[in-house]
PDB file of N, CA and C in Angstrom:
ATOM      1  N   MET A   1     -14.926   0.956   9.523  1.00 93.00           N
ATOM      2  CA  MET A   1     -13.433   0.671   9.363  1.00 93.00           C
ATOM      3  C   MET A   1     -13.058   1.822   9.674  1.00 93.00           C
ATOM      4  N   ASP A   2     -11.753   1.829  10.569  1.00 96.00           N
ATOM      5  CA  ASP A   2     -11.575   3.014  10.543  1.00 96.00           C
ATOM      6  C   ASP A   2     -10.668   3.858   8.904  1.00 96.00           C
ATOM      7  N   ARG A   3     -10.775   5.157   8.655  1.00 97.00           N
ATOM      8  CA  ARG A   3     -10.810   5.676   7.592  1.00 97.00           C
ATOM      9  C   ARG A   3      -9.301   5.495   7.409  1.00 97.00           C
ATOM     10  N   ARG A   4      -8.618   5.274   8.069  1.00 97.00           N
ATOM     11  CA  ARG A   4      -6.418   5.285   7.888  1.00 97.00           C
ATOM     12  C   ARG A   4      -6.455   4.271   7.250  1.00 97.00           C
ATOM     13  N   VAL A   5      -6.980   3.310   7.966  1.00 98.00           N
ATOM     14  CA  VAL A   5      -6.763   1.706   7.063  1.00 98.00           C
ATOM     15  C   VAL A   5      -7.128   1.572   6.336  1.00 98.00           C
ATOM     16  N   GLU A   6      -8.439   1.904   5.868  1.00 98.00           N
ATOM     17  CA  GLU A   6      -9.000   1.355   4.737  1.00 98.00           C
ATOM     18  C   GLU A   6      -8.007   2.048   3.559  1.00 98.00           C
ATOM     19  N   LEU A   7      -7.219   3.775   3.772  1.00 98.00           N
ATOM     20  CA  LEU A   7      -6.178   4.219   3.109  1.00 98.00           C
ATOM     21  C   LEU A   7      -5.100   3.655   2.773  1.00 98.00           C
ATOM     22  N   VAL A   8      -4.434   2.549   3.846  1.00 98.00           N
ATOM     23  CA  VAL A   8      -3.454   2.288   4.068  1.00 98.00           C
ATOM     24  C   VAL A   8      -3.956   0.532   2.949  1.00 98.00           C
ATOM     25  N   ILE A   9      -4.868   0.138   2.729  1.00 98.00           N
ATOM     26  CA  ILE A   9      -5.511  -0.784   2.148  1.00 98.00           C
ATOM     27  C   ILE A   9      -5.085  -0.774   1.144  1.00 98.00           C
ATOM     28  N   GLU A  10      -6.403   0.929   0.839  1.00 97.00           N
ATOM     29  CA  GLU A  10      -6.444   0.769  -1.177  1.00 97.00           C
ATOM     30  C   GLU A  10      -4.468   0.380  -1.221  1.00 97.00           C
ATOM     31  N   ALA A  11      -3.685   1.655  -0.198  1.00 97.00           N
ATOM     32  CA  ALA A  11      -2.833   1.644  -0.992  1.00 97.00           C
ATOM     33  C   ALA A  11      -1.636   0.368  -1.137  1.00 97.00           C
ATOM     34  N   ILE A  12      -2.027  -0.144  -0.330  1.00 97.00           N
ATOM     35  CA  ILE A  12      -1.068  -1.884  -0.665  1.00 97.00           C
ATOM     36  C   ILE A  12      -1.674  -2.858  -2.229  1.00 97.00           C
ATOM     37  N   GLY A  13      -3.372  -2.189  -2.057  1.00 96.00           N
ATOM     38  CA  GLY A  13      -3.730  -2.759  -3.482  1.00 96.00           C
ATOM     39  C   GLY A  13      -3.423  -2.226  -4.804  1.00 96.00           C
ATOM     40  N   MET A  14      -2.922  -1.344  -4.702  1.00 96.00           N
ATOM     41  CA  MET A  14      -2.638  -0.453  -5.751  1.00 96.00           C
ATOM     42  C   MET A  14      -1.090  -0.997  -6.118  1.00 96.00           C
ATOM     43  N   ASP A  15      -0.448  -1.842  -5.100  1.00 96.00           N
ATOM     44  CA  ASP A  15       1.003  -2.272  -5.210  1.00 96.00           C
ATOM     45  C   ASP A  15       1.552  -2.741  -4.460  1.00 96.00           C
ATOM     46  N   VAL A  16       0.882  -3.913  -4.479  1.00 96.00           N
ATOM     47  CA  VAL A  16       0.616  -5.042  -3.721  1.00 96.00           C
ATOM     48  C   VAL A  16       2.850  -5.768  -3.820  1.00 96.00           C
ATOM     49  N   SER A  17       3.274  -5.513  -4.804  1.00 95.00           N
ATOM     50  CA  SER A  17       5.043  -6.014  -5.011  1.00 95.00           C
ATOM     51  C   SER A  17       5.950  -4.780  -4.274  1.00 95.00           C
ATOM     52  N   ARG A  18       5.168  -3.989  -3.974  1.00 96.00           N
ATOM     53  CA  ARG A  18       6.233  -2.742  -3.169  1.00 96.00           C
ATOM     54  C   ARG A  18       6.692  -3.554  -2.080  1.00 96.00           C
ATOM     55  N   ALA A  19       7.863  -2.618  -1.473  1.00 95.00           N
ATOM     56  CA  ALA A  19       8.434  -3.139  -0.247  1.00 95.00           C
ATOM     57  C   ALA A  19       7.875  -2.692   0.800  1.00 95.00           C
ATOM     58  N   TRP A  20       6.883  -2.713   1.362  1.00 96.00           N
ATOM     59  CA  TRP A  20       6.011  -1.703   2.185  1.00 96.00           C
ATOM     60  C   TRP A  20       6.780  -2.070   3.806  1.00 96.00           C
ATOM     61  N   GLU A  21       7.171  -0.843   4.062  1.00 95.00           N
ATOM     62  CA  GLU A  21       7.546  -0.689   5.856  1.00 95.00           C
ATOM     63  C   GLU A  21       6.446  -0.203   6.838  1.00 95.00           C
ATOM     64  N   THR A  22       5.942  -0.791   7.466  1.00 96.00           N
ATOM     65  CA  THR A  22       5.034  -0.476   8.425  1.00 96.00           C
ATOM     66  C   THR A  22       5.398   0.520   9.028  1.00 96.00           C
ATOM     67  N   ALA A  23       6.578   1.582   9.235  1.00 96.00           N
ATOM     68  CA  ALA A  23       6.345   2.866   9.616  1.00 96.00           C
ATOM     69  C   ALA A  23       6.142   4.009   8.319  1.00 96.00           C
ATOM     70  N   GLU A  24       6.255   3.406   6.859  1.00 96.00           N
ATOM     71  CA  GLU A  24       5.544   3.957   5.966  1.00 96.00           C
ATOM     72  C   GLU A  24       4.559   4.562   5.458  1.00 96.00           C
ATOM     73  N   LEU A  25       3.767   3.088   6.237  1.00 97.00           N
ATOM     74  CA  LEU A  25       2.654   3.435   6.225  1.00 97.00           C
ATOM     75  C   LEU A  25       1.983   4.090   6.747  1.00 97.00           C
ATOM     76  N   ALA A  26       2.201   3.596   8.046  1.00 98.00           N
ATOM     77  CA  ALA A  26       1.670   5.045   9.579  1.00 98.00           C
ATOM     78  C   ALA A  26       1.771   5.878   9.177  1.00 98.00           C
ATOM     79  N   ALA A  27       3.082   6.307   8.247  1.00 97.00           N
ATOM     80  CA  ALA A  27       3.221   7.970   8.272  1.00 97.00           C
ATOM     81  C   ALA A  27       2.592   8.417   6.918  1.00 97.00           C
ATOM     82  N   GLN A  28       2.209   7.469   5.850  1.00 96.00           N
ATOM     83  CA  GLN A  28       0.857   8.367   5.422  1.00 96.00           C
ATOM     84  C   GLN A  28      -0.649   8.359   5.440  1.00 96.00           C
ATOM     85  N   VAL A  29      -0.629   7.932   6.788  1.00 98.00           N
ATOM     86  CA  VAL A  29      -1.459   8.193   7.907  1.00 98.00           C
ATOM     87  C   VAL A  29      -1.593   9.454   9.011  1.00 98.00           C
ATOM     88  N   HIS A  30      -0.368   9.369   8.826  1.00 97.00           N
ATOM     89  CA  HIS A  30      -0.175  10.560  10.382  1.00 97.00           C
ATOM     90  C   HIS A  30      -0.577   9.721  11.397  1.00 97.00           C
ATOM     91  N   LEU A  31      -0.014   8.765  11.524  1.00 98.00           N
ATOM     92  CA  LEU A  31       0.516   7.826  12.691  1.00 98.00           C
ATOM     93  C   LEU A  31       1.792   7.300  13.191  1.00 98.00           C
ATOM     94  N   SER A  32       2.130   7.141  14.994  1.00 97.00           N
ATOM     95  CA  SER A  32       3.630   6.266  14.275  1.00 97.00           C
ATOM     96  C   SER A  32       2.980   4.978  14.378  1.00 97.00           C
ATOM     97  N   ALA A  33       4.327   4.292  13.330  1.00 97.00           N
ATOM     98  CA  ALA A  33       4.368   2.515  13.404  1.00 97.00           C
ATOM     99  C   ALA A  33       3.692   2.436  15.002  1.00 97.00           C
ATOM    100  N   SER A  34       4.089   2.408  16.108  1.00 97.00           N
ATOM    101  CA  SER A  34       3.709   1.759  16.951  1.00 97.00           C
ATOM    102  C   SER A  34       2.541   1.298  16.929  1.00 97.00           C
ATOM    103  N   ARG A  35       1.372   3.021  16.993  1.00 98.00           N
ATOM    104  CA  ARG A  35      -0.018   2.890  17.330  1.00 98.00           C
ATOM    105  C   ARG A  35      -0.812   2.322  15.910  1.00 98.00           C
ATOM    106  N   PHE A  36      -0.261   2.495  14.721  1.00 98.00           N
ATOM    107  CA  PHE A  36      -0.869   2.428  13.776  1.00 98.00           C
ATOM    108  C   PHE A  36      -1.045   0.693  13.275  1.00 98.00           C
ATOM    109  N   ARG A  37      -0.138   0.429  14.287  1.00 98.00           N
ATOM    110  CA  ARG A  37       0.380  -1.670  13.891  1.00 98.00           C
ATOM    111  C   ARG A  37      -0.715  -1.957  14.456  1.00 98.00           C
ATOM    112  N   HIS A  38      -0.923  -1.531  15.854  1.00 98.00           N
ATOM    113  CA  HIS A  38      -2.307  -1.630  17.353  1.00 98.00           C
ATOM    114  C   HIS A  38      -3.473  -1.431  15.875  1.00 98.00           C
ATOM    115  N   LEU A  39      -3.564   0.008  16.064  1.00 98.00           N
ATOM    116  CA  LEU A  39      -5.351   0.146  15.268  1.00 98.00           C
ATOM    117  C   LEU A  39      -5.455  -1.170  14.108  1.00 98.00           C
ATOM    118  N   PHE A  40      -4.252  -1.565  13.363  1.00 98.00           N
ATOM    119  CA  PHE A  40      -4.066  -2.025  12.068  1.00 98.00           C
ATOM    120  C   PHE A  40      -4.862  -3.163  12.372  1.00 98.00           C
ATOM    121  N   LYS A  41      -4.288  -4.122  13.853  1.00 98.00           N
ATOM    122  CA  LYS A  41      -4.760  -5.521  14.534  1.00 98.00           C
ATOM    123  C   LYS A  41      -5.954  -5.273  14.842  1.00 98.00           C
ATOM    124  N   GLU A  42      -6.296  -4.068  15.380  1.00 98.00           N
ATOM    125  CA  GLU A  42      -8.157  -4.379  16.157  1.00 98.00           C
ATOM    126  C   GLU A  42      -8.410  -4.311  14.877  1.00 98.00           C
ATOM    127  N   GLU A  43      -8.772  -3.154  14.028  1.00 97.00           N
ATOM    128  CA  GLU A  43      -9.337  -3.104  12.853  1.00 97.00           C
ATOM    129  C   GLU A  43      -9.452  -4.705  12.158  1.00 97.00           C
ATOM    130  N   MET A  44      -7.887  -5.553  11.316  1.00 98.00           N
ATOM    131  CA  MET A  44      -7.889  -5.930  10.392  1.00 98.00           C
ATOM    132  C   MET A  44      -8.385  -7.260  11.079  1.00 98.00           C
ATOM    133  N   GLY A  45      -8.037  -7.362  12.819  1.00 98.00           N
ATOM    134  CA  GLY A  45      -7.592  -8.872  13.369  1.00 98.00           C
ATOM    135  C   GLY A  45      -5.945  -9.484  12.546  1.00 98.00           C
ATOM    136  N   ARG A  46      -5.649  -8.942  11.925  1.00 98.00           N
ATOM    137  CA  ARG A  46      -4.285  -9.018  11.853  1.00 98.00           C
ATOM    138  C   ARG A  46      -2.751  -8.336  11.542  1.00 98.00           C
ATOM    139  N   THR A  47      -1.304  -8.648  11.469  1.00 98.00           N
ATOM    140  CA  THR A  47      -0.807  -7.281  11.198  1.00 98.00           C
ATOM    141  C   THR A  47      -0.790  -7.450  10.345  1.00 98.00           C
ATOM    142  N   VAL A  48       0.043  -6.147   9.861  1.00 97.00           N
ATOM    143  CA  VAL A  48       0.003  -5.254   8.482  1.00 97.00           C
ATOM    144  C   VAL A  48       0.399  -6.560   8.045  1.00 97.00           C
ATOM    145  N   ALA A  49       1.363  -6.569   8.144  1.00 96.00           N
ATOM    146  CA  ALA A  49       2.889  -7.863   7.030  1.00 96.00           C
ATOM    147  C   ALA A  49       1.642  -8.988   6.886  1.00 96.00           C
ATOM    148  N   GLU A  50       0.972 -10.102   7.368  1.00 97.00           N
ATOM    149  CA  GLU A  50      -0.085 -10.675   7.535  1.00 97.00           C
ATOM    150  C   GLU A  50      -0.762 -10.749   6.137  1.00 97.00           C
ATOM    151  N   TYR A  51      -1.132  -9.906   6.742  1.00 98.00           N
ATOM    152  CA  TYR A  51      -2.503  -8.835   6.152  1.00 98.00           C
ATOM    153  C   TYR A  51      -1.573  -8.495   3.977  1.00 98.00           C
ATOM    154  N   ILE A  52      -0.249  -8.715   4.364  1.00 98.00           N
ATOM    155  CA  ILE A  52       0.192  -7.903   3.068  1.00 98.00           C
ATOM    156  C   ILE A  52       0.331  -8.996   2.128  1.00 98.00           C
ATOM    157  N   ARG A  53       1.197  -9.778   3.149  1.00 97.00           N
ATOM    158  CA  ARG A  53       0.963 -11.727   3.069  1.00 97.00           C
ATOM    159  C   ARG A  53      -0.225 -12.192   1.912  1.00 97.00           C
ATOM    160  N   GLU A  54      -1.041 -12.188   2.730  1.00 97.00           N
ATOM    161  CA  GLU A  54      -1.834 -12.543   2.022  1.00 97.00           C
ATOM    162  C   GLU A  54      -2.036 -11.889   0.902  1.00 97.00           C
ATOM    163  N   ARG A  55      -2.282 -11.040   0.513  1.00 98.00           N
ATOM    164  CA  ARG A  55      -3.229 -10.046  -0.805  1.00 98.00           C
ATOM    165  C   ARG A  55      -1.714 -10.830  -2.029  1.00 98.00           C
ATOM    166  N   ARG A  56      -0.422 -10.987  -1.467  1.00 98.00           N
ATOM    167  CA  ARG A  56       0.385 -11.327  -2.201  1.00 98.00           C
ATOM    168  C   ARG A  56       0.453 -12.529  -2.510  1.00 98.00           C
ATOM    169  N   LEU A  57       0.104 -13.384  -2.022  1.00 98.00           N
ATOM    170  CA  LEU A  57      -0.697 -14.916  -1.957  1.00 98.00           C
ATOM    171  C   LEU A  57      -2.099 -15.209  -2.908  1.00 98.00           C
ATOM    172  N   GLU A  58      -2.308 -14.059  -3.120  1.00 98.00           N
ATOM    173  CA  GLU A  58      -3.897 -13.996  -4.160  1.00 98.00           C
ATOM    174  C   GLU A  58      -3.434 -13.355  -5.362  1.00 98.00           C
ATOM    175  N   ARG A  59      -1.913 -13.259  -5.316  1.00 98.00           N
ATOM    176  CA  ARG A  59      -2.143 -12.334  -6.826  1.00 98.00           C
ATOM    177  C   ARG A  59      -0.955 -13.425  -6.957  1.00 98.00           C
ATOM    178  N   ALA A  60      -0.622 -13.698  -6.439  1.00 98.00           N
ATOM    179  CA  ALA A  60       0.578 -15.107  -7.312  1.00 98.00           C
ATOM    180  C   ALA A  60      -0.445 -16.131  -7.476  1.00 98.00           C
ATOM    181  N   GLU A  61      -1.152 -16.864  -6.706  1.00 97.00           N
ATOM    182  CA  GLU A  61      -2.700 -17.309  -7.361  1.00 97.00           C
ATOM    183  C   GLU A  61      -3.210 -17.083  -8.592  1.00 97.00           C
ATOM    184  N   LEU A  62      -3.757 -15.564  -8.665  1.00 97.00           N
ATOM    185  CA  LEU A  62      -4.763 -15.046 -10.240  1.00 97.00           C
ATOM    186  C   LEU A  62      -3.563 -15.371 -11.568  1.00 97.00           C
ATOM    187  N   LEU A  63      -1.948 -14.987 -11.213  1.00 97.00           N
ATOM    188  CA  LEU A  63      -1.150 -15.064 -12.422  1.00 97.00           C
ATOM    189  C   LEU A  63      -0.367 -15.715 -12.427  1.00 97.00           C
ATOM    190  N   LEU A  64      -0.450 -17.434 -10.982  1.00 96.00           N
ATOM    191  CA  LEU A  64      -0.654 -18.974 -12.443  1.00 96.00           C
ATOM    192  C   LEU A  64      -1.518 -19.450 -12.701  1.00 96.00           C
ATOM    193  N   ARG A  65      -2.743 -18.216 -12.149  1.00 93.00           N
ATOM    194  CA  ARG A  65      -4.139 -19.410 -13.510  1.00 93.00           C
ATOM    195  C   ARG A  65      -3.931 -18.773 -14.198  1.00 93.00           C
ATOM    196  N   THR A  66      -4.060 -17.422 -14.450  1.00 94.00           N
ATOM    197  CA  THR A  66      -4.518 -17.240 -15.718  1.00 94.00           C
ATOM    198  C   THR A  66      -2.802 -15.992 -16.561  1.00 94.00           C
ATOM    199  N   THR A  67      -1.467 -17.139 -16.209  1.00 94.00           N
ATOM    200  CA  THR A  67      -0.674 -15.916 -17.139  1.00 94.00           C
ATOM    201  C   THR A  67      -0.014 -17.591 -17.574  1.00 94.00           C
ATOM    202  N   PHE A  68       1.425 -17.180 -18.344  1.00 92.00           N
ATOM    203  CA  PHE A  68       2.580 -17.896 -18.583  1.00 92.00           C
ATOM    204  C   PHE A  68       4.011 -17.954 -17.765  1.00 92.00           C
ATOM    205  N   LEU A  69       3.275 -16.475 -17.265  1.00 96.00           N
ATOM    206  CA  LEU A  69       5.119 -16.034 -16.313  1.00 96.00           C
ATOM    207  C   LEU A  69       5.588 -18.364 -15.585  1.00 96.00           C
ATOM    208  N   SER A  70       7.088 -17.596 -15.542  1.00 96.00           N
ATOM    209  CA  SER A  70       7.454 -18.803 -14.753  1.00 96.00           C
ATOM    210  C   SER A  70       7.086 -18.906 -13.621  1.00 96.00           C
ATOM    211  N   ILE A  71       7.294 -20.000 -12.373  1.00 96.00           N
ATOM    212  CA  ILE A  71       7.046 -19.512 -11.034  1.00 96.00           C
ATOM    213  C   ILE A  71       8.028 -18.087 -10.390  1.00 96.00           C
ATOM    214  N   LYS A  72       9.151 -18.043 -11.299  1.00 97.00           N
ATOM    215  CA  LYS A  72      10.065 -17.001 -10.428  1.00 97.00           C
ATOM    216  C   LYS A  72       9.695 -15.000 -10.536  1.00 97.00           C
ATOM    217  N   GLU A  73       9.713 -15.370 -11.773  1.00 97.00           N
ATOM    218  CA  GLU A  73       8.598 -14.185 -12.397  1.00 97.00           C
ATOM    219  C   GLU A  73       7.545 -14.003 -11.733  1.00 97.00           C
ATOM    220  N   VAL A  74       6.771 -15.265 -11.516  1.00 97.00           N
ATOM    221  CA  VAL A  74       4.622 -15.035 -10.075  1.00 97.00           C
ATOM    222  C   VAL A  74       5.460 -14.969  -9.146  1.00 97.00           C
ATOM    223  N   MET A  75       6.150 -15.284  -8.666  1.00 97.00           N
ATOM    224  CA  MET A  75       7.399 -15.009  -7.388  1.00 97.00           C
ATOM    225  C   MET A  75       7.529 -13.406  -7.158  1.00 97.00           C
ATOM    226  N   SER A  76       7.925 -12.908  -8.339  1.00 96.00           N
ATOM    227  CA  SER A  76       8.504 -11.696  -8.226  1.00 96.00           C
ATOM    228  C   SER A  76       7.866 -10.363  -8.202  1.00 96.00           C
ATOM    229  N   GLU A  77       6.753 -10.944  -8.946  1.00 96.00           N
ATOM    230  CA  GLU A  77       5.633  -9.861  -9.973  1.00 96.00           C
ATOM    231  C   GLU A  77       4.433  -9.614  -8.513  1.00 96.00           C
ATOM    232  N   SER A  78       4.586 -11.162  -7.867  1.00 97.00           N
ATOM    233  CA  SER A  78       2.970 -10.674  -6.478  1.00 97.00           C
ATOM    234  C   SER A  78       3.893 -10.018  -5.117  1.00 97.00           C
ATOM    235  N   GLY A  79       5.203  -9.501  -5.751  1.00 97.00           N
ATOM    236  CA  GLY A  79       6.289  -9.045  -4.582  1.00 97.00           C
ATOM    237  C   GLY A  79       6.966 -10.394  -2.956  1.00 97.00           C
ATOM    238  N   PHE A  80       7.071 -10.697  -3.633  1.00 97.00           N
ATOM    239  CA  PHE A  80       8.117 -12.238  -2.900  1.00 97.00           C
ATOM    240  C   PHE A  80       9.610 -11.810  -2.940  1.00 97.00           C
ATOM    241  N   ARG A  81      10.376 -11.643  -2.139  1.00 95.00           N
ATOM    242  CA  ARG A  81      11.655 -11.386  -2.581  1.00 95.00           C
ATOM    243  C   ARG A  81      12.811 -12.793  -3.125  1.00 95.00           C
ATOM    244  N   ASP A  82      12.072 -14.065  -2.724  1.00 93.00           N
ATOM    245  CA  ASP A  82      13.163 -15.664  -2.436  1.00 93.00           C
ATOM    246  C   ASP A  82      11.901 -16.875  -2.267  1.00 93.00           C
ATOM    247  N   MET A  83      12.357 -18.008  -3.408  1.00 95.00           N
ATOM    248  CA  MET A  83      11.977 -18.800  -3.167  1.00 95.00           C
ATOM    249  C   MET A  83      11.279 -19.949  -1.410  1.00 95.00           C
ATOM    250  N   THR A  84      12.095 -19.086  -0.619  1.00 95.00           N
ATOM    251  CA  THR A  84      12.144 -20.311   0.908  1.00 95.00           C
ATOM    252  C   THR A  84      11.036 -19.682   1.207  1.00 95.00           C
ATOM    253  N   HIS A  85      10.560 -18.690   1.112  1.00 93.00           N
ATOM    254  CA  HIS A  85       9.420 -18.216   2.206  1.00 93.00           C
ATOM    255  C   HIS A  85       8.340 -18.076   0.629  1.00 93.00           C
ATOM    256  N   PHE A  86       8.246 -17.631  -0.507  1.00 97.00           N
ATOM    257  CA  PHE A  86       6.819 -17.966  -1.256  1.00 97.00           C
ATOM    258  C   PHE A  86       6.768 -19.155  -1.400  1.00 97.00           C
ATOM    259  N   VAL A  87       7.443 -20.273  -1.529  1.00 97.00           N
ATOM    260  CA  VAL A  87       7.168 -21.732  -1.396  1.00 97.00           C
ATOM    261  C   VAL A  87       5.961 -22.167  -0.747  1.00 97.00           C
ATOM    262  N   PRO A  88       6.857 -21.586   0.744  1.00 97.00           N
ATOM    263  CA  PRO A  88       5.936 -22.143   1.713  1.00 97.00           C
ATOM    264  C   PRO A  88       5.093 -21.706   2.257  1.00 97.00           C
ATOM    265  N   TYR A  89       4.998 -20.666   2.138  1.00 98.00           N
ATOM    266  CA  TYR A  89       3.094 -19.908   2.637  1.00 98.00           C
ATOM    267  C   TYR A  89       2.056 -20.449   1.360  1.00 98.00           C
ATOM    268  N   PHE A  90       2.501 -20.143  -0.188  1.00 98.00           N
ATOM    269  CA  PHE A  90       1.866 -20.652  -1.118  1.00 98.00           C
ATOM    270  C   PHE A  90       1.215 -22.350  -0.541  1.00 98.00           C
ATOM    271  N   LYS A  91       2.174 -22.587  -0.293  1.00 97.00           N
ATOM    272  CA  LYS A  91       2.292 -24.290  -0.378  1.00 97.00           C
ATOM    273  C   LYS A  91       0.972 -24.178   1.215  1.00 97.00           C
ATOM    274  N   ARG A  92       1.085 -23.898   1.985  1.00 97.00           N
ATOM    275  CA  ARG A  92       0.286 -23.452   2.958  1.00 97.00           C
ATOM    276  C   ARG A  92      -0.777 -22.684   3.107  1.00 97.00           C
ATOM    277  N   ARG A  93      -1.243 -22.233   2.286  1.00 97.00           N
ATOM    278  CA  ARG A  93      -2.576 -21.602   2.252  1.00 97.00           C
ATOM    279  C   ARG A  93      -3.341 -22.252   0.612  1.00 97.00           C
ATOM    280  N   TYR A  94      -2.614 -22.682  -0.006  1.00 97.00           N
ATOM    281  CA  TYR A  94      -3.404 -23.655  -1.848  1.00 97.00           C
ATOM    282  C   TYR A  94      -3.196 -24.689  -1.413  1.00 97.00           C
ATOM    283  N   GLY A  95      -2.496 -25.703  -0.041  1.00 97.00           N
ATOM    284  CA  GLY A  95      -2.153 -26.898  -0.176  1.00 97.00           C
ATOM    285  C   GLY A  95      -0.634 -27.628  -0.826  1.00 97.00           C
ATOM    286  N   VAL A  96      -0.912 -26.848  -1.898  1.00 97.00           N
ATOM    287  CA  VAL A  96       0.055 -27.676  -2.800  1.00 97.00           C
ATOM    288  C   VAL A  96       1.705 -26.445  -3.185  1.00 97.00           C
ATOM    289  N   ALA A  97       2.408 -26.878  -4.059  1.00 97.00           N
ATOM    290  CA  ALA A  97       3.270 -26.191  -4.272  1.00 97.00           C
ATOM    291  C   ALA A  97       3.158 -24.962  -5.884  1.00 97.00           C
ATOM    292  N   PRO A  98       3.675 -23.651  -5.603  1.00 97.00           N
ATOM    293  CA  PRO A  98       3.305 -22.768  -6.955  1.00 97.00           C
ATOM    294  C   PRO A  98       2.941 -24.038  -8.137  1.00 97.00           C
ATOM    295  N   SER A  99       3.792 -24.594  -8.392  1.00 95.00           N
ATOM    296  CA  SER A  99       3.924 -25.643 -10.278  1.00 95.00           C
ATOM    297  C   SER A  99       3.144 -26.964  -9.946  1.00 95.00           C
ATOM    298  N   ALA A 100       2.865 -27.429  -8.907  1.00 96.00           N
ATOM    299  CA  ALA A 100       2.009 -28.114  -9.222  1.00 96.00           C
ATOM    300  C   ALA A 100       0.132 -27.669  -8.542  1.00 96.00           C
ATOM    301  N   TYR A 101       0.415 -26.315  -8.296  1.00 95.00           N
ATOM    302  CA  TYR A 101      -0.802 -25.802  -8.508  1.00 95.00           C
ATOM    303  C   TYR A 101      -0.848 -25.377 -10.077  1.00 95.00           C
ATOM    304  N   ARG A 102       0.215 -25.209 -10.609  1.00 92.00           N
ATOM    305  CA  ARG A 102      -0.137 -25.181 -11.894  1.00 92.00           C
ATOM    306  C   ARG A 102      -0.439 -26.182 -12.963  1.00 92.00           C
ATOM    307  N   LYS A 103       0.727 -26.970 -12.355  1.00 90.00           N
ATOM    308  CA  LYS A 103      -0.495 -28.442 -13.295  1.00 90.00           C
ATOM    309  C   LYS A 103      -1.294 -28.644 -13.276  1.00 90.00           C
ATOM    310  N   ARG A 104      -2.403 -28.754 -11.671  1.00 88.00           N
ATOM    311  CA  ARG A 104      -3.724 -28.966 -11.261  1.00 88.00           C
ATOM    312  C   ARG A 104      -4.640 -28.302 -12.819  1.00 88.00           C
ATOM    313  N   LEU A 105      -3.903 -26.573 -12.096  1.00 83.00           N
ATOM    314  CA  LEU A 105      -5.472 -26.556 -13.172  1.00 83.00           C
ATOM    315  C   LEU A 105      -4.638 -26.924 -14.563  1.00 83.00           C
ATOM    316  N   ALA A 106      -3.776 -26.783 -15.187  1.00 77.00           N
ATOM    317  CA  ALA A 106      -3.633 -27.449 -16.694  1.00 77.00           C
ATOM    318  C   ALA A 106      -4.341 -28.426 -17.222  1.00 77.00           C
ATOM    319  N   ILE A 107      -4.632 -29.396 -15.984  1.00 71.00           N
ATOM    320  CA  ILE A 107      -5.527 -30.723 -15.893  1.00 71.00           C
ATOM    321  C   ILE A 107      -6.456 -30.912 -16.203  1.00 71.00           C
ATOM    322  N   PHE A 108      -6.674 -29.579 -15.134  1.00 63.00           N
ATOM    323  CA  PHE A 108      -8.600 -29.437 -15.811  1.00 63.00           C
ATOM    324  C   PHE A 108      -9.008 -28.118 -16.834  1.00 63.00           C
ATOM    325  N   VAL A 109      -8.052 -27.488 -17.261  1.00 55.00           N
ATOM    326  CA  VAL A 109      -8.579 -27.028 -18.010  1.00 55.00           C
ATOM    327  C   VAL A 109      -7.734 -28.394 -19.392  1.00 55.00           C
ATOM    328  N   LYS A 110      -7.266 -28.976 -19.662  1.00 53.00           N
ATOM    329  CA  LYS A 110      -7.559 -30.175 -20.605  1.00 53.00           C
ATOM    330  C   LYS A 110      -9.174 -31.120 -21.121  1.00 53.00           C
ATOM    331  N   HIS A 111      -9.443 -31.096 -20.053  1.00 48.00           N
ATOM    332  CA  HIS A 111     -10.918 -32.517 -19.761  1.00 48.00           C
ATOM    333  C   HIS A 111     -11.947 -31.434 -20.001  1.00 48.00           C
TER     334      HIS A 111
END
């Protein structure tokens, strides 16, 4: 994998909740935003935004599974800015809304 893409992935991984801008990430690896978007998609098979969203969803799932934070707190801690984006993306990825996901986990823990 291209080292520049690796560096950006590391940066995102260190603070997934941050409001990342493609131009900022590109500047970190000394590329234009356009060239960076092309390189990232070529290397990762998805756009920067799609990659960040996937990492945020993984973070949200982890928080739902391991903490007692409210759904709104989980949303915020994982980098989503509003429920109108968070809930549909979560549901598409995990098959249920965040609240239902947590309830399902509680049922498994009790038995």
